[in-house]
Coordinates of C-alpha atoms and ligand atoms in Angstrom, one line a residue:
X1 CA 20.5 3.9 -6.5
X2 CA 22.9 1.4 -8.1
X3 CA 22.1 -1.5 -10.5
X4 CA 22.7 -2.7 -14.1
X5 CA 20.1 -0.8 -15.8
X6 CA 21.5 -0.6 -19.2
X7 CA 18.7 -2.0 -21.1
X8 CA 15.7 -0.9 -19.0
X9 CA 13.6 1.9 -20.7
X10 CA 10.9 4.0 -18.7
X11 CA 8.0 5.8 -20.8
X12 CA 7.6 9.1 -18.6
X13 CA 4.3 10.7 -19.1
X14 CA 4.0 14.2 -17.8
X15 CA 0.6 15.7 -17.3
X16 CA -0.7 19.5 -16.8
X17 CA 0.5 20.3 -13.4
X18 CA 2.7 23.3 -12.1
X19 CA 5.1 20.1 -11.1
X20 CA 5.6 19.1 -14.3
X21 CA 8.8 21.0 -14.4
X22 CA 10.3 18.8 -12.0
X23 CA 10.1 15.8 -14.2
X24 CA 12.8 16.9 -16.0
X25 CA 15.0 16.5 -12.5
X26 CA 13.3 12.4 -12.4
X27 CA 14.5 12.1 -16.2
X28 CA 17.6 13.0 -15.2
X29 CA 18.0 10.8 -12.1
X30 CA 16.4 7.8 -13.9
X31 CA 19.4 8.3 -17.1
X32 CA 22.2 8.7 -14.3
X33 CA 21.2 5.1 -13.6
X34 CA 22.1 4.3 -17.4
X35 CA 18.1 4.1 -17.9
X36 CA 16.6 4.9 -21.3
X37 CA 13.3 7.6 -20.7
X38 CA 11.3 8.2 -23.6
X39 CA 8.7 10.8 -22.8
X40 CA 4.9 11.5 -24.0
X41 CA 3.1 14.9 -22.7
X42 CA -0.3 15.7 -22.7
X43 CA -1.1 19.3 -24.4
X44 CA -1.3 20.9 -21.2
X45 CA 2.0 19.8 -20.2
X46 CA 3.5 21.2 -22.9
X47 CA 1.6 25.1 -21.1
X48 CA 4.4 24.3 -18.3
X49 CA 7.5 22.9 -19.9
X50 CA 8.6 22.8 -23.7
X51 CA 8.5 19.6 -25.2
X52 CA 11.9 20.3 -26.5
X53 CA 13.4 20.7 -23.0
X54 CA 12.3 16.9 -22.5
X55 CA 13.2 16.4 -26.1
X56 CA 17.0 17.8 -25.3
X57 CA 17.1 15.8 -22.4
X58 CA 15.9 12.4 -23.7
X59 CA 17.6 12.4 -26.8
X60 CA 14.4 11.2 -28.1
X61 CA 11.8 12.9 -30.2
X62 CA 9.1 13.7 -27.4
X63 CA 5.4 12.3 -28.1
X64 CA 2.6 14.8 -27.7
X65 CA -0.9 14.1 -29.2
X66 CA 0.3 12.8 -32.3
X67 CA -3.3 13.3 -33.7
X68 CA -1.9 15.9 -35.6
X69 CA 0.2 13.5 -37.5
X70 CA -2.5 11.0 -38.3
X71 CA 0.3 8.7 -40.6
X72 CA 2.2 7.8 -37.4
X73 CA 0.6 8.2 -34.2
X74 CA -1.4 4.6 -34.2
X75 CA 1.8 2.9 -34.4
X76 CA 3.8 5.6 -32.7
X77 CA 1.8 5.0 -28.8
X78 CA 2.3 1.2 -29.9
X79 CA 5.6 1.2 -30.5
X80 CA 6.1 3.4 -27.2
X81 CA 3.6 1.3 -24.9
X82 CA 5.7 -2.0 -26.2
X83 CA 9.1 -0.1 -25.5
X84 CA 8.1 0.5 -21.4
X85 CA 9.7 -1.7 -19.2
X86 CA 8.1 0.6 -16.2
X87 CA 5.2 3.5 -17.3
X88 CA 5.9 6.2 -15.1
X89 CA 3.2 9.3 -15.1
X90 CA 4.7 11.8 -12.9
X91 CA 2.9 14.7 -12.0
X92 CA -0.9 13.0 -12.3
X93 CA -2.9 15.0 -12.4
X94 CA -6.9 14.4 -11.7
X95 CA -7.8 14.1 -14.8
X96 CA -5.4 11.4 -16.3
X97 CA -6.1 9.4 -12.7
X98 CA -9.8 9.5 -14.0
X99 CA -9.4 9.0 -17.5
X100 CA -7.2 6.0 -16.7
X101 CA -9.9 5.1 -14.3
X102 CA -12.4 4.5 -16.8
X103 CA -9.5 3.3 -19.1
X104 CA -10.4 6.6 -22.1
X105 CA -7.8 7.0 -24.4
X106 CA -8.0 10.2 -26.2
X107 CA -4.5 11.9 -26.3
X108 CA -1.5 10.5 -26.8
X109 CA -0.7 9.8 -23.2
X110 CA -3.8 7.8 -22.1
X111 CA -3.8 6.0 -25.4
X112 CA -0.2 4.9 -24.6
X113 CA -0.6 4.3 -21.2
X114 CA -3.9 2.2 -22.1
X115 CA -2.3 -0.1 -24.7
X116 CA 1.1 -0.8 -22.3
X117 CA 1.7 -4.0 -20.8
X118 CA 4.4 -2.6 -18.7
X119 CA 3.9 -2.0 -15.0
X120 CA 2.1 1.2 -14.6
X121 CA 3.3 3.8 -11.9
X122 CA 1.8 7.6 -10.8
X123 CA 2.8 10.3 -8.9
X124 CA -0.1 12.4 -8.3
X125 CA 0.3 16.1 -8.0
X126 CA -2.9 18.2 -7.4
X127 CA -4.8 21.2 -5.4
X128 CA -5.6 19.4 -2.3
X129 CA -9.6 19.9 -2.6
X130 CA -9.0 17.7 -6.1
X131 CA -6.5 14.9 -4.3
X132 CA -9.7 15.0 -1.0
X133 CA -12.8 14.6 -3.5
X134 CA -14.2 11.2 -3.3
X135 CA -14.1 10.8 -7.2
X136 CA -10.5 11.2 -7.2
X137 CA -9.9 8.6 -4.5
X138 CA -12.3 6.0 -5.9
X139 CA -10.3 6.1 -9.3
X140 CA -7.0 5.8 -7.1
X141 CA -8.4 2.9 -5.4
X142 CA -9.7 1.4 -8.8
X143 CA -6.2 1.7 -10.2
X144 CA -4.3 0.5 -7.3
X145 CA -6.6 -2.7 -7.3
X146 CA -5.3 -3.3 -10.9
X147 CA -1.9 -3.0 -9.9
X148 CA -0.9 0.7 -10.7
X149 CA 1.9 1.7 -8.2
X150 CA 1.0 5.1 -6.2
X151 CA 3.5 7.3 -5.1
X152 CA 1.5 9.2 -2.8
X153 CA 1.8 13.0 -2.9
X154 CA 3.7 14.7 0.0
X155 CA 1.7 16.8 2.0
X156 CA 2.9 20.7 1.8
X157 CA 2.6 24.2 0.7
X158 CA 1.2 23.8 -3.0
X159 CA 1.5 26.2 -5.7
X160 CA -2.0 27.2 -5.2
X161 CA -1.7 28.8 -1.8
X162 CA -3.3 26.1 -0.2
X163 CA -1.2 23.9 2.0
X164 CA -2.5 19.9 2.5
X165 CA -2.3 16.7 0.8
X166 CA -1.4 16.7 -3.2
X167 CA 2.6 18.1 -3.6
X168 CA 4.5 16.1 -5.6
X169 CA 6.2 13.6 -3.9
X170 CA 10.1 14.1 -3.5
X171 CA 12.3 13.5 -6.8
X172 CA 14.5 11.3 -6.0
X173 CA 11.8 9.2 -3.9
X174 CA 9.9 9.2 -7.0
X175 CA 13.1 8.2 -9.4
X176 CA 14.0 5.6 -6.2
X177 CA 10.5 4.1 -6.5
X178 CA 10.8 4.0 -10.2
X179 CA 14.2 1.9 -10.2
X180 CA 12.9 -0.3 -7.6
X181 CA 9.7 -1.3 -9.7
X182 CA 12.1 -1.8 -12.6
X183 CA 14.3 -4.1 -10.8
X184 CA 11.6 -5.6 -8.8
X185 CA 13.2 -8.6 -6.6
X186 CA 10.5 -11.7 -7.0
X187 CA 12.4 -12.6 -3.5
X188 CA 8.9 -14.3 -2.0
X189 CA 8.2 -16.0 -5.4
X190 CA 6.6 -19.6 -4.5
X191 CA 6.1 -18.4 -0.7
X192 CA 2.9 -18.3 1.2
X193 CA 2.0 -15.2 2.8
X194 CA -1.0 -14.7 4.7
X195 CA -1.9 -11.4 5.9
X196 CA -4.7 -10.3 8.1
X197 CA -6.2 -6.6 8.3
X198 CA -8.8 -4.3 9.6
X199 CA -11.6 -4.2 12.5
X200 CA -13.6 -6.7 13.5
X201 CA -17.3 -5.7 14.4
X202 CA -18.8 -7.3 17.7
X203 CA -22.1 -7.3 17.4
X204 CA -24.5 -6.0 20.5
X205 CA -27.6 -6.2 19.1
X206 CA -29.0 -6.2 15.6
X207 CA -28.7 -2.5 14.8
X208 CA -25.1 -2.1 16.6
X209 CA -21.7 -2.9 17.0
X210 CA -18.6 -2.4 18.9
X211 CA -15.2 -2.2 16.6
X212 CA -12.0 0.0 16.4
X213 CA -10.4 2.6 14.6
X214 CA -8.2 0.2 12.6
X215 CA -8.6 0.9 8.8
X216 CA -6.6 -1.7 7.2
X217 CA -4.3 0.5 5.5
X218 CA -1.0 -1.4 7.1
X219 CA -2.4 -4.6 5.8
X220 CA -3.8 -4.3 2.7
X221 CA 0.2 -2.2 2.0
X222 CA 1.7 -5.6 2.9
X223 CA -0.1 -8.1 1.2
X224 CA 0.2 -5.5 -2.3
X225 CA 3.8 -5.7 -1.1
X226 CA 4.2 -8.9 -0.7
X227 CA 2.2 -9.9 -4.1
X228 CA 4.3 -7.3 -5.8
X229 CA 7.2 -9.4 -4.5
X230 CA 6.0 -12.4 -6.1
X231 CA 4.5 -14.3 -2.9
X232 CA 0.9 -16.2 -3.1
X233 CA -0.5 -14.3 -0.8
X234 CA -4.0 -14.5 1.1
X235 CA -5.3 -11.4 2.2
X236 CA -8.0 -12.0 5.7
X237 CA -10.1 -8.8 5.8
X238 CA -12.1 -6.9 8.5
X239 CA -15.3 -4.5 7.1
X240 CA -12.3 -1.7 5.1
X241 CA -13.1 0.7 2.4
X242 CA -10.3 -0.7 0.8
X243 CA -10.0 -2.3 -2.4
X244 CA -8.3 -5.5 -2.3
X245 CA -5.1 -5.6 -4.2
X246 CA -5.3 -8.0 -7.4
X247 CA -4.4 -11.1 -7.7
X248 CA -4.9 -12.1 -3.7
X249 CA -7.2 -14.2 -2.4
X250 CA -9.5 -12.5 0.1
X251 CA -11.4 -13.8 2.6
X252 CA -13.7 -11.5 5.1
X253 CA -14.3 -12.0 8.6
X254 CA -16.6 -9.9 10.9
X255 CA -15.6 -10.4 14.7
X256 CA -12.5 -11.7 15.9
X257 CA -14.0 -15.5 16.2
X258 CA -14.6 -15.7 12.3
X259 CA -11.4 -14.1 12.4
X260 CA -9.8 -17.4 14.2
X261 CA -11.8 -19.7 12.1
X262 CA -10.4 -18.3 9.0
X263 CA -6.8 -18.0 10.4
X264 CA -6.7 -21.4 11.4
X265 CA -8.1 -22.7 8.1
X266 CA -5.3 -20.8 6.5
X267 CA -2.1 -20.9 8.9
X268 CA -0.9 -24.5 8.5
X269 CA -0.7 -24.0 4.5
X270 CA 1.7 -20.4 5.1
X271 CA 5.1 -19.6 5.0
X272 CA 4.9 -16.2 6.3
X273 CA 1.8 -14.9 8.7
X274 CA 1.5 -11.0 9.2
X275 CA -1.1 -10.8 12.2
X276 CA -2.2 -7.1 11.4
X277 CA -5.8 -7.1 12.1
X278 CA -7.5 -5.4 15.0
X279 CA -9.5 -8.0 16.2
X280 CA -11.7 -7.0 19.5
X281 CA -10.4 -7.8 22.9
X282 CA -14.0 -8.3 24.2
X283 CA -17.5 -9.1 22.4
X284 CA -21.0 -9.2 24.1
X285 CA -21.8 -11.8 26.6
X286 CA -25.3 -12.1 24.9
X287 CA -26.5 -10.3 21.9
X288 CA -29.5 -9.2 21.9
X289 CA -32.4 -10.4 19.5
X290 CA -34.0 -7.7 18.8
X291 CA -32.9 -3.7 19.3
X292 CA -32.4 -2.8 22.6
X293 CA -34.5 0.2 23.6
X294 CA -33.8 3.5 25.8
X295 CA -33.3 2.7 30.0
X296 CA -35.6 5.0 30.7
X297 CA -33.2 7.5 32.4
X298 CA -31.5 4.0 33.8
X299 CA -27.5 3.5 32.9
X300 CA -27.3 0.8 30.6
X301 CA -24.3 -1.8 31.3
X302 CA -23.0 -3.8 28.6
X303 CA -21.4 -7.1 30.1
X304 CA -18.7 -7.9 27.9
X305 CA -16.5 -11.5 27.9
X306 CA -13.2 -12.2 26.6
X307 CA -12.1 -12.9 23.1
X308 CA -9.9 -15.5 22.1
X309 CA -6.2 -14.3 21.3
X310 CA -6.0 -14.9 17.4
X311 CA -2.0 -14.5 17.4
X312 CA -1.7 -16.2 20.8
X313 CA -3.6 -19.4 19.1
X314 CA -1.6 -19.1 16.1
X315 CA 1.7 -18.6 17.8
X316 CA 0.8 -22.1 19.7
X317 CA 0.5 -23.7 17.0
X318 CA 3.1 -22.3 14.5
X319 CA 5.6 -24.4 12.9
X320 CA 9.5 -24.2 13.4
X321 CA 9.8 -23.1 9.6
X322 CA 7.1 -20.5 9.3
X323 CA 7.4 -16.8 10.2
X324 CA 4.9 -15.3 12.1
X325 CA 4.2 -11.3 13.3
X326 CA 2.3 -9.1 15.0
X327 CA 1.8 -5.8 15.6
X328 CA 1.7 -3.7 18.6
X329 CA -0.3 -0.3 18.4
X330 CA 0.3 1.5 21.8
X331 CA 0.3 4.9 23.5
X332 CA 2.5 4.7 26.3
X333 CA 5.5 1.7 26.9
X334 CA 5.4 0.9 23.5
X335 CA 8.6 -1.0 23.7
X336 CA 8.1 -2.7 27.0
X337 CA 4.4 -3.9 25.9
X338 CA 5.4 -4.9 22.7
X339 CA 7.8 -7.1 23.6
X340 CA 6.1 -8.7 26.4
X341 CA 3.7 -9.4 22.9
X342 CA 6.2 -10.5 21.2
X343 CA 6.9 -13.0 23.9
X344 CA 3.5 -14.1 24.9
X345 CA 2.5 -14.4 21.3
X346 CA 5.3 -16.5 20.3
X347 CA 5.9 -14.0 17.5
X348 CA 9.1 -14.1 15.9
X349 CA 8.5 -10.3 15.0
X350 CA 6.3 -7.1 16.2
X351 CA 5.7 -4.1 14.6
X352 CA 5.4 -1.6 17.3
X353 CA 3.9 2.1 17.1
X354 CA 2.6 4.5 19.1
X355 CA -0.7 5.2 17.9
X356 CA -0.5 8.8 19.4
X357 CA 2.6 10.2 17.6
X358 CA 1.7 12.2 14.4
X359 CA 2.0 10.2 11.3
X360 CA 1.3 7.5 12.9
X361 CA -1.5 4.8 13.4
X362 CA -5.0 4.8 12.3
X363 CA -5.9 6.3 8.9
X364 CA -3.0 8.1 7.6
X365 CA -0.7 6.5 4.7
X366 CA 2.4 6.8 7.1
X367 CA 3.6 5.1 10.0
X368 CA 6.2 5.0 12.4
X369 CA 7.6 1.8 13.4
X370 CA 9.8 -0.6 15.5
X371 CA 10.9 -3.7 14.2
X372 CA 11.2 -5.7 17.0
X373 CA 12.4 -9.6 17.1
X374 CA 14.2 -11.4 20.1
X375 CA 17.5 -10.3 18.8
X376 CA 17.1 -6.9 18.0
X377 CA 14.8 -3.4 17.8
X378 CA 14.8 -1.5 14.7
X379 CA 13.4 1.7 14.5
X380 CA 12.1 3.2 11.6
X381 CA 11.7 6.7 10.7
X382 CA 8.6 8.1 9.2
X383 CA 7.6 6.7 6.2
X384 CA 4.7 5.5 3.9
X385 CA 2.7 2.2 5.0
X386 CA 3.9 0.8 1.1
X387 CA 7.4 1.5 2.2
X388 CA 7.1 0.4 5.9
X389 CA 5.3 -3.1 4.2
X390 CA 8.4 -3.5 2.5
X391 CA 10.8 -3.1 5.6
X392 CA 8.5 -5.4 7.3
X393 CA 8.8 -7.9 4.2
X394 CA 12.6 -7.6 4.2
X395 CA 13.3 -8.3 7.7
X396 CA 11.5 -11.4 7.8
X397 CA 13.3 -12.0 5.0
X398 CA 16.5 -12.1 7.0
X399 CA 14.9 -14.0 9.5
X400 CA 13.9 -16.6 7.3
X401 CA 17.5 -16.3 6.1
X402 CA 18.6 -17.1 9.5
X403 CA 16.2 -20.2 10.2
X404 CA 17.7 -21.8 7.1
X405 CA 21.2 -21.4 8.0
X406 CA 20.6 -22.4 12.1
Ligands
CTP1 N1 -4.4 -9.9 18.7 C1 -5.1 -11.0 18.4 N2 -6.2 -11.4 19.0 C2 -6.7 -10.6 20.0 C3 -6.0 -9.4 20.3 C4 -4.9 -9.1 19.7 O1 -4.6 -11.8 17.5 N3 -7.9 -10.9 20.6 C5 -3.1 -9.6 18.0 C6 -3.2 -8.3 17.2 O2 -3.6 -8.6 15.8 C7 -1.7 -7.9 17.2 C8 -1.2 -8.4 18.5 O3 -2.1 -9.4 18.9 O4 -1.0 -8.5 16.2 C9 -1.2 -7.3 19.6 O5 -2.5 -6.7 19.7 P1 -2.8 -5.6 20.7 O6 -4.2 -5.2 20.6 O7 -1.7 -4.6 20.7 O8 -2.5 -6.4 22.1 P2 -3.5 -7.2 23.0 O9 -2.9 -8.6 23.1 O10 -4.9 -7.1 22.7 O11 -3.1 -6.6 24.4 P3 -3.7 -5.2 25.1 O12 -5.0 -4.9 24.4 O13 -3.8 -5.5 26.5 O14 -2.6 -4.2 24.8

């Protein structure tokens, strides 16, 4: 954690969660970095810790719902929301993820947080039946899809007794992600980035369809990333519950032939192509008109045909100045197959997991990865798909790097 950040300021909301306590460790990391935190509670924060713990530590009057001072509090959450160079709510709980949601401002802290123009960050802390209900993750998915920065809770023991998803995420991960955002590098500004993601769906007959267990997750984490970074980026979608980040151009594609139409469209204008999608190995050799009924006790056999390879057509075709990867998900050989991928692909990078290990592959917000180019392997511990998206986005980075200087 070293930078100059003598003049950055960070508005720390804290909300009504047994965590809140531990903001008082993320004020503290964030001022050993020389940044200013100024911090608003909601009332229910204030059950947990004293405002005039944060007050001590701050050096700054602490903001609570300023209601009760009618004279001051309009331009008080101004002046506070104008002051933010990052927002930073850590612990969210449910109900300021909601309220923010559906953008109500009736405390001090959502009024602030409403009226800022700063980049908005959460950490959400919560009993794991809370962080599971659907209303909570449709509001998460809302914000992320206006730009608010998740720092996904850890999964643990919670104060509750119950143990699953919804523990504050580490301290100093939280205070590391906060001083990143601050000092975000605009390192792909004026690059194009194309990213592809998801399933495709092959269809059989007009009631069904073969796809995968890919849910987009990886991809949708690098083109955020990448936009974050500053890229132009153009986001090629399978059918995901995912909301597209904003301010990417998204384009949806059912089987893996709309997938290469849409690729090739794209490629030629790119700087960077990240080949994440799923797309079917096979599709039906005929689909049927109409549904296709019961044997009558009789197997059924499917005959399937060959897809095109979208990264092998893309890797024919790809310029000496642009970047390309791929991925690899495997369960057995991963580095062998991978980089016979890499190879046969004409990648210049693969990403290479094995889908079986746990934290890894389909569905989950971590991953374990290999970096893989022709020069080296890289592996990855376990980490978050918005933190593997960034190690992705830097190594290419360095390879671009490299193709400059060769
Ligand atoms: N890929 C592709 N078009 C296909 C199949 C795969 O573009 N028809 C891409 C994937 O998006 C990924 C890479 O190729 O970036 C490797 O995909 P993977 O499914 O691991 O490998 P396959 O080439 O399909 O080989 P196999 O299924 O035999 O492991």
């Amino acid at each position: 954690m070293s930078a100059d950040t003598s003049k950055k300021c960070v508005v720390l909301g804290v909300t009504g969660g047994i965590a809140a306590y531990k903001a008082c460790e993320i004020l503290r990391l964030l001022q050993k970095q020389g940044i200013d935190v100024y911090v608003v509670m909601t009332r229910n924060a204030c059950s947990f810790v004293s405002p005039l713990t944060f007050e001590t530590l701050s050096g700054h009057p602490v903001a609570v719902d300023t209601f009760e001072r009618p004279a001051t509090w309009e331009v008080e959450h101004i002046a506070l929301a104008k002051r933010a160079d990052l927002f930073l709510i850590a612990p969210a709980t449910a109900n300021i993820i909601a309220k923010m949601a559906c953008g109500i401002a009736d405390d001090m802290l959502s009024t602030t947080v409403l009226a800022t123009r700063a980049p908005v960050m959460i950490a959400p802390a919560m009993n794991t039946g809370m962080w599971d209900n659907p209303a909570t993750q449709q509001n998460l998915r809302t914000l992320e899809s206006r730009g608010v920065q998740i720092v996904a809770p850890a999964t643990g023991y919670l104060a509750c007794g119950d143990s699953g998803a919804g523990k504050l995420e580490d301290v100093s991960v939280i205070a590391q992600r906060a001083i990143d955002a601050l000092f975000a590098v605009q390192d792909l500004k004026g690059l194009r980035v194309m990213v592809t993601a998801g399933p495709t769906r092959e269809p059989i007959d007009p009631v069904r369809y073969i796809s995968n267990r890919s849910s987009g997750k990886m991809g949708y984490a690098i083109a955020r990333a990448a936009k974050r970074r500053g890229a132009d980026v153009t986001l090629l979608t399978g059918p995901v519950s995912l909301q597209p980040p904003a301010g990417v151009t998204t384009v949806s594609f059912t089987t893996t032939r709309d997938l290469l139409e849409r690729a090739l469209e794209y490629a030629d204008a790119q700087d960077i192509l990240i080949q994440s999608a799923a797309p079917a190995d096979y599709r039906a050799k005929t689909i049927a008109d109409q549904k296709i009924k019961k044997q009558g006790g009789e197997d059924f056999v499917l005959e399937m045909i060959e897809n095109p390879d979208v990264a092998a057509t893309l890797g024919k075709a790809k310029r000496a100045d642009q970047i390309f990867v791929g991925f690899a998900a495997e369960t057995q050989h991963v580095a062998e197959h991978a980089k016979g991928k890499l190879e046969k692909k004409n990648l210049d990078m693969i990403v290479a997991n094995d889908v079986t290990a746990a934290g890894a592959g389909f569905d989950v917000d971590t991953n374990i990865v290999t970096l893989m180019t022709r020069e080296d392997s890289r592996q990855l511990p376990l980490m978050s798909k918005d933190e593997v998206a960034d190690r992705i986005l830097d190594r290419i980075q360095e390879l671009r790097m490299q193709k400059t200087n060769a």
